[in-house]
Amino acid sequence: MIETSEKEVNEEHALAIKRSQVEIVCPGCRSGELDRVPFNGNVHCRKCGAAYRVNGTIIDVLPEYTVKRYFWHDIVEWDFFVDVYESWFWRSGPYGNIVFGISFDDEFKLISNIHQIKGKKSLVDIACGPGIYSRPFARQLNEGTVVGLDLSMPMLEYASTKAQHINNLFFIHGDAQDLPFFENSLDGANCCGALHLFPDIPRTLKGVLRVLKPGAHFTVATVKVPNIGPVSRKLSYWYHRYGGVKSFVPEELERLFGEAGFTDFVCHHAVRWWTIVSAQKPG
Ligand SMILES: C[S@@+](CC[C@H](N)C(=O)[O-])C[C@H]1O[C@@H](n2cnc3c(N)ncnc32)[C@H](O)[C@@H]1O
């Protein structure tokens, strides 16, 4: 058996950023492109020279996050949660299936079919968490690049380690509400398990629309109000107000997507606490 040295793994890992087909906009000057070859552990803006730390395959464009913190911020940074998140105990197992009304494998198939991903050049997995979507997307995309973006550094470190041998996938520590990509530049966007956590959903949707190419799809899996009457609606309201976690009825998502400028809204799944929807950028 041929052992792969740590140096080889790191080099292979770093290639994901160098070979990337995704251009990252400098969050400082908002117009320059970030260089793809790290120098002294940073990538630099070609226009203003600002430096952003690179850790493995993670580019940190968010050194500080100033938005109000809720309990779930600590949960998604808790090592134990990060380690078990995509395992049988939650996202890939029977408990997840009960809550979501669909297995992870079926959810992934549904979503990747919407994107018709083969042959595409670029896809962003917004709020990628441990990379449960990003890795299979990258394998399917083959020639193109997948970028996983998330707010939680522990999640990204786990995702980056798990993706060590996938050289068309890299990660950005950033905010979904302020995507660091050029206008009309990406072939698809996915956001599963997180839209309900963003403080400003209209702004996020408009931002996603801006960076997608005309005709590109945006897929979302998010929390649904389990239509069991006024009590559940009241609980959803308090959960949002005090926990920062929103839940939707599909009609509200359709309205929000429409107001942001998306067309062809489709609700593919709305069972128990989970809904999966998609829409397109007109083009
Ligand atoms: C429940 S996990 C979802 C992980 C994965 N996408 C999935 O489908 O299982 C939610 C993720 O959203 C991320 N998140 C929450 N708010 C965010 C924001 N404003 N920008 C980027 N990521 C965010 C959290 O850090 C967390 O990793």
Coordinates of C-alpha atoms and ligand atoms in Angstrom, one line a residue:
M1 CA 0.0 0.0 0.0
I2 CA 1.4 3.5 -0.9
E3 CA 1.2 5.8 2.1
T4 CA 0.3 9.4 1.3
S5 CA 2.6 11.8 3.1
E6 CA 1.2 14.7 5.1
K7 CA 3.0 17.1 2.7
E8 CA 1.3 15.5 -0.3
V9 CA -2.1 15.7 1.4
N10 CA -1.5 19.4 2.2
E11 CA -0.5 20.2 -1.4
E12 CA -3.4 18.3 -2.8
H13 CA -5.6 20.2 -0.4
A14 CA -4.2 23.6 -1.4
L15 CA -4.8 22.8 -5.1
A16 CA -8.5 23.1 -4.5
I17 CA -8.1 26.9 -4.0
K18 CA -5.5 27.3 -6.8
R19 CA -7.6 25.4 -9.4
S20 CA -10.8 27.0 -8.3
Q21 CA -13.1 28.3 -11.1
V22 CA -14.8 30.6 -8.6
E23 CA -13.7 34.2 -8.2
I24 CA -13.9 35.7 -4.7
V25 CA -14.6 39.3 -4.3
C26 CA -12.6 41.2 -1.6
P27 CA -15.0 42.0 1.2
G28 CA -13.0 45.1 2.0
C29 CA -13.0 47.1 -1.3
R30 CA -15.8 45.0 -2.7
S31 CA -14.4 45.2 -6.2
G32 CA -11.0 43.4 -6.4
E33 CA -10.6 39.7 -6.8
L34 CA -8.8 37.6 -4.2
D35 CA -5.6 36.0 -5.5
R36 CA -5.8 32.2 -5.5
V37 CA -2.3 31.5 -4.5
P38 CA -1.8 31.9 -0.8
F39 CA 1.4 33.9 0.2
N40 CA 2.6 33.7 3.9
G41 CA -0.7 32.0 4.8
N42 CA -2.9 34.7 3.3
V43 CA -4.6 35.4 0.0
H44 CA -4.5 39.1 -1.1
C45 CA -6.9 41.3 -2.9
R46 CA -5.4 42.1 -6.4
K47 CA -6.8 45.6 -6.1
C48 CA -6.5 46.9 -2.6
G49 CA -4.0 44.4 -1.2
A50 CA -6.1 43.4 1.8
A51 CA -5.0 40.1 3.3
Y52 CA -7.3 37.2 4.3
R53 CA -6.1 34.2 6.3
V54 CA -6.0 30.8 4.7
N55 CA -6.2 27.7 6.9
G56 CA -6.0 24.5 4.9
T57 CA -8.7 25.0 2.3
I58 CA -10.6 27.6 4.4
I59 CA -10.3 31.3 3.4
D60 CA -11.4 33.5 6.2
V61 CA -13.2 36.6 4.9
L62 CA -15.0 37.0 8.3
P63 CA -12.6 37.7 11.0
E64 CA -15.3 39.1 13.3
Y65 CA -19.0 38.5 13.4
T66 CA -21.0 41.2 15.2
V67 CA -24.6 40.0 14.8
K68 CA -26.6 39.1 18.0
R69 CA -25.8 35.5 19.2
Y70 CA -28.4 32.9 20.0
F71 CA -28.1 29.5 21.7
W72 CA -27.7 27.8 18.3
H73 CA -24.4 29.7 17.6
D74 CA -22.8 27.9 20.5
I75 CA -24.3 24.6 19.4
V76 CA -22.9 24.8 15.8
E77 CA -19.5 25.6 17.4
W78 CA -19.6 22.7 19.9
D79 CA -17.1 20.0 18.9
F80 CA -19.5 17.2 19.9
F81 CA -22.3 18.5 17.8
V82 CA -19.9 19.1 14.9
D83 CA -18.6 15.5 15.2
V84 CA -22.1 13.8 15.3
Y85 CA -24.0 16.2 13.0
E86 CA -23.8 14.2 9.7
S87 CA -23.8 10.8 11.4
W88 CA -26.5 8.3 12.0
F89 CA -27.4 10.2 15.2
W90 CA -28.8 13.1 13.3
R91 CA -28.7 14.1 9.6
S92 CA -28.1 10.6 8.1
G93 CA -30.2 8.5 10.6
P94 CA -33.7 7.6 11.6
Y95 CA -34.2 10.6 14.0
G96 CA -33.5 13.0 11.1
N97 CA -35.9 11.0 8.9
I98 CA -38.7 11.4 11.4
V99 CA -38.2 15.2 11.7
F100 CA -37.6 15.8 8.0
G101 CA -40.0 13.2 6.5
I102 CA -37.2 12.3 4.0
S103 CA -33.9 10.5 4.3
F104 CA -30.7 12.5 3.6
D105 CA -29.9 10.4 0.5
D106 CA -33.3 11.1 -1.0
E107 CA -33.0 14.8 -0.2
F108 CA -29.6 14.9 -1.8
K109 CA -30.9 13.1 -4.9
L110 CA -33.8 15.5 -5.2
I111 CA -31.6 18.6 -4.9
S112 CA -28.8 17.5 -7.2
N113 CA -31.4 16.5 -9.9
I114 CA -32.7 20.1 -9.7
H115 CA -29.2 21.5 -10.4
Q116 CA -28.4 19.1 -13.2
I117 CA -25.0 19.5 -11.8
K118 CA -22.8 17.5 -14.2
G119 CA -20.7 19.7 -16.4
K120 CA -21.4 22.8 -14.4
K121 CA -18.5 25.1 -13.4
S122 CA -19.4 26.4 -10.0
L123 CA -21.8 25.9 -7.2
V124 CA -21.9 27.4 -3.7
D125 CA -23.2 25.4 -0.7
I126 CA -24.3 28.2 1.6
A127 CA -24.1 27.4 5.3
C128 CA -22.4 24.1 4.4
G129 CA -21.9 23.0 8.0
P130 CA -19.8 19.9 8.0
G131 CA -19.9 19.7 4.2
I132 CA -22.5 16.9 4.0
Y133 CA -23.8 18.4 0.7
S134 CA -20.5 20.0 -0.5
R135 CA -18.6 16.7 -0.8
P136 CA -21.1 14.8 -2.9
F137 CA -21.7 18.0 -5.0
A138 CA -18.0 18.2 -5.7
R139 CA -17.8 14.6 -6.7
Q140 CA -20.7 15.1 -9.1
L141 CA -19.4 18.4 -10.5
N142 CA -16.2 16.7 -11.5
E143 CA -14.5 19.5 -13.5
G144 CA -16.1 22.5 -11.8
T145 CA -15.6 23.9 -8.3
V146 CA -17.8 23.7 -5.2
V147 CA -17.4 26.4 -2.5
G148 CA -18.8 25.7 1.0
L149 CA -19.5 28.8 3.0
D150 CA -20.3 28.9 6.7
L151 CA -20.2 31.0 9.8
S152 CA -18.9 28.3 12.1
M153 CA -15.2 27.8 12.0
P154 CA -15.4 24.4 13.9
M155 CA -17.9 23.2 11.2
L156 CA -15.6 24.4 8.4
E157 CA -12.5 22.7 10.0
Y158 CA -14.4 19.4 10.2
A159 CA -15.6 19.9 6.6
S160 CA -12.1 20.8 5.3
T161 CA -10.5 17.7 7.0
K162 CA -13.2 15.4 5.6
A163 CA -12.6 16.9 2.1
Q164 CA -8.8 16.4 2.1
H165 CA -8.7 14.3 -1.1
I166 CA -11.3 16.3 -3.0
N167 CA -9.4 18.9 -5.0
N168 CA -12.4 20.8 -6.5
L169 CA -13.9 21.8 -3.1
F170 CA -12.8 24.7 -0.8
F171 CA -14.4 26.7 2.0
I172 CA -15.1 30.2 3.0
H173 CA -15.6 31.4 6.5
G174 CA -18.2 34.1 5.7
D175 CA -21.7 35.3 6.2
A176 CA -24.5 34.0 3.9
Q177 CA -26.0 37.5 4.0
D178 CA -23.0 39.0 2.3
L179 CA -21.7 36.5 -0.3
P180 CA -18.2 37.4 -1.5
F181 CA -18.8 36.5 -5.2
F182 CA -19.1 38.6 -8.4
E183 CA -22.5 39.3 -10.0
N184 CA -23.8 36.7 -12.4
S185 CA -20.9 34.4 -11.7
L186 CA -22.2 31.1 -10.3
D187 CA -24.0 28.1 -11.9
G188 CA -26.0 27.2 -8.8
A189 CA -26.6 27.7 -5.1
N190 CA -27.8 25.4 -2.4
C191 CA -28.7 26.2 1.2
C192 CA -29.9 23.4 3.3
G193 CA -30.8 23.5 7.0
A194 CA -30.0 27.2 7.5
L195 CA -32.3 29.8 5.8
H196 CA -34.3 29.8 9.1
L197 CA -31.2 31.0 11.0
F198 CA -30.4 34.1 8.9
P199 CA -31.4 37.4 10.6
D200 CA -32.2 39.1 7.3
I201 CA -33.8 36.7 4.9
P202 CA -34.8 39.1 2.1
R203 CA -31.3 40.5 2.0
T204 CA -29.9 37.0 1.8
L205 CA -32.2 36.0 -1.1
K206 CA -31.4 39.1 -3.0
G207 CA -27.7 38.4 -2.5
V208 CA -28.0 34.9 -3.8
L209 CA -29.9 36.1 -6.8
R210 CA -27.2 38.7 -7.6
V211 CA -24.3 36.2 -7.7
L212 CA -26.2 33.5 -9.8
K213 CA -26.0 33.4 -13.5
P214 CA -29.3 33.9 -15.4
G215 CA -31.2 30.6 -15.4
A216 CA -29.3 29.1 -12.4
H217 CA -31.2 27.3 -9.6
F218 CA -31.3 28.0 -5.9
T219 CA -32.3 25.1 -3.7
V220 CA -33.3 25.4 -0.1
A221 CA -34.3 22.9 2.6
T222 CA -35.6 24.7 5.7
V223 CA -37.8 24.5 8.7
K224 CA -41.6 24.3 8.1
V225 CA -44.4 25.2 10.6
P226 CA -45.9 21.7 11.2
N227 CA -49.5 22.8 10.3
I228 CA -51.0 21.5 13.5
G229 CA -53.0 24.6 14.4
P230 CA -52.6 27.8 16.4
V231 CA -50.4 26.4 19.2
S232 CA -47.7 25.3 16.7
R233 CA -47.9 28.8 15.0
K234 CA -47.6 30.5 18.4
L235 CA -44.6 28.3 19.3
S236 CA -43.0 29.0 16.0
Y237 CA -43.4 32.7 16.7
W238 CA -41.7 32.5 20.1
Y239 CA -39.0 30.3 18.8
H240 CA -38.2 32.9 16.2
R241 CA -38.5 35.8 18.5
Y242 CA -36.3 34.4 21.4
G243 CA -34.3 31.7 19.6
G244 CA -33.6 33.4 16.3
V245 CA -34.9 30.3 14.4
K246 CA -37.7 31.0 12.0
S247 CA -40.1 28.5 10.5
F248 CA -42.0 29.0 7.3
V249 CA -45.1 27.9 5.5
P250 CA -44.3 27.2 1.8
E251 CA -46.5 30.1 0.7
E252 CA -44.4 32.5 2.7
L253 CA -41.2 31.1 1.0
E254 CA -42.8 31.6 -2.4
R255 CA -43.6 35.2 -1.6
L256 CA -40.1 35.9 -0.2
F257 CA -38.4 34.3 -3.3
G258 CA -40.7 36.2 -5.6
E259 CA -40.0 39.5 -3.8
A260 CA -36.3 38.9 -4.2
G261 CA -36.7 38.4 -7.9
F262 CA -36.6 34.6 -8.3
T263 CA -39.1 32.9 -10.7
D264 CA -40.2 29.3 -11.2
F265 CA -40.7 28.6 -7.4
V266 CA -41.5 24.9 -6.8
C267 CA -42.2 23.3 -3.4
H268 CA -40.9 19.7 -3.7
H269 CA -41.4 18.5 -0.2
A270 CA -43.5 19.8 2.8
V271 CA -43.7 17.1 5.5
R272 CA -43.7 17.6 9.3
W273 CA -41.0 20.2 10.2
W274 CA -39.3 20.3 6.8
T275 CA -39.7 21.8 3.4
I276 CA -37.6 21.7 0.3
V277 CA -38.1 24.3 -2.4
S278 CA -36.3 25.6 -5.5
A279 CA -36.4 28.7 -7.7
Q280 CA -34.5 30.1 -10.6
K281 CA -32.8 33.4 -11.5
P282 CA -34.7 34.7 -14.6
G283 CA -32.7 34.5 -17.7
Ligands
LIG1 C1 -28.0 22.9 10.7 S1 -26.5 23.4 9.9 C2 -26.8 22.9 8.2 C3 -25.6 22.2 7.6 C4 -25.8 21.6 6.2 N1 -26.0 22.6 5.2 C5 -27.0 20.6 6.1 O1 -27.7 20.6 5.2 O2 -27.1 19.7 7.0 C6 -26.7 25.1 9.9 C7 -25.4 25.9 9.5 O3 -25.7 27.2 9.2 C8 -24.6 28.0 9.5 N2 -25.0 29.4 9.5 C9 -25.9 30.0 10.3 N3 -26.0 31.3 10.0 C10 -25.1 31.6 9.0 C11 -24.8 32.7 8.3 N4 -25.3 33.9 8.5 N5 -23.9 32.6 7.3 C12 -23.3 31.4 7.1 N6 -23.6 30.3 7.7 C13 -24.5 30.4 8.7 C14 -24.2 27.4 10.9 O4 -22.9 27.8 11.2 C15 -24.4 25.9 10.6 O5 -23.2 25.3 10.2

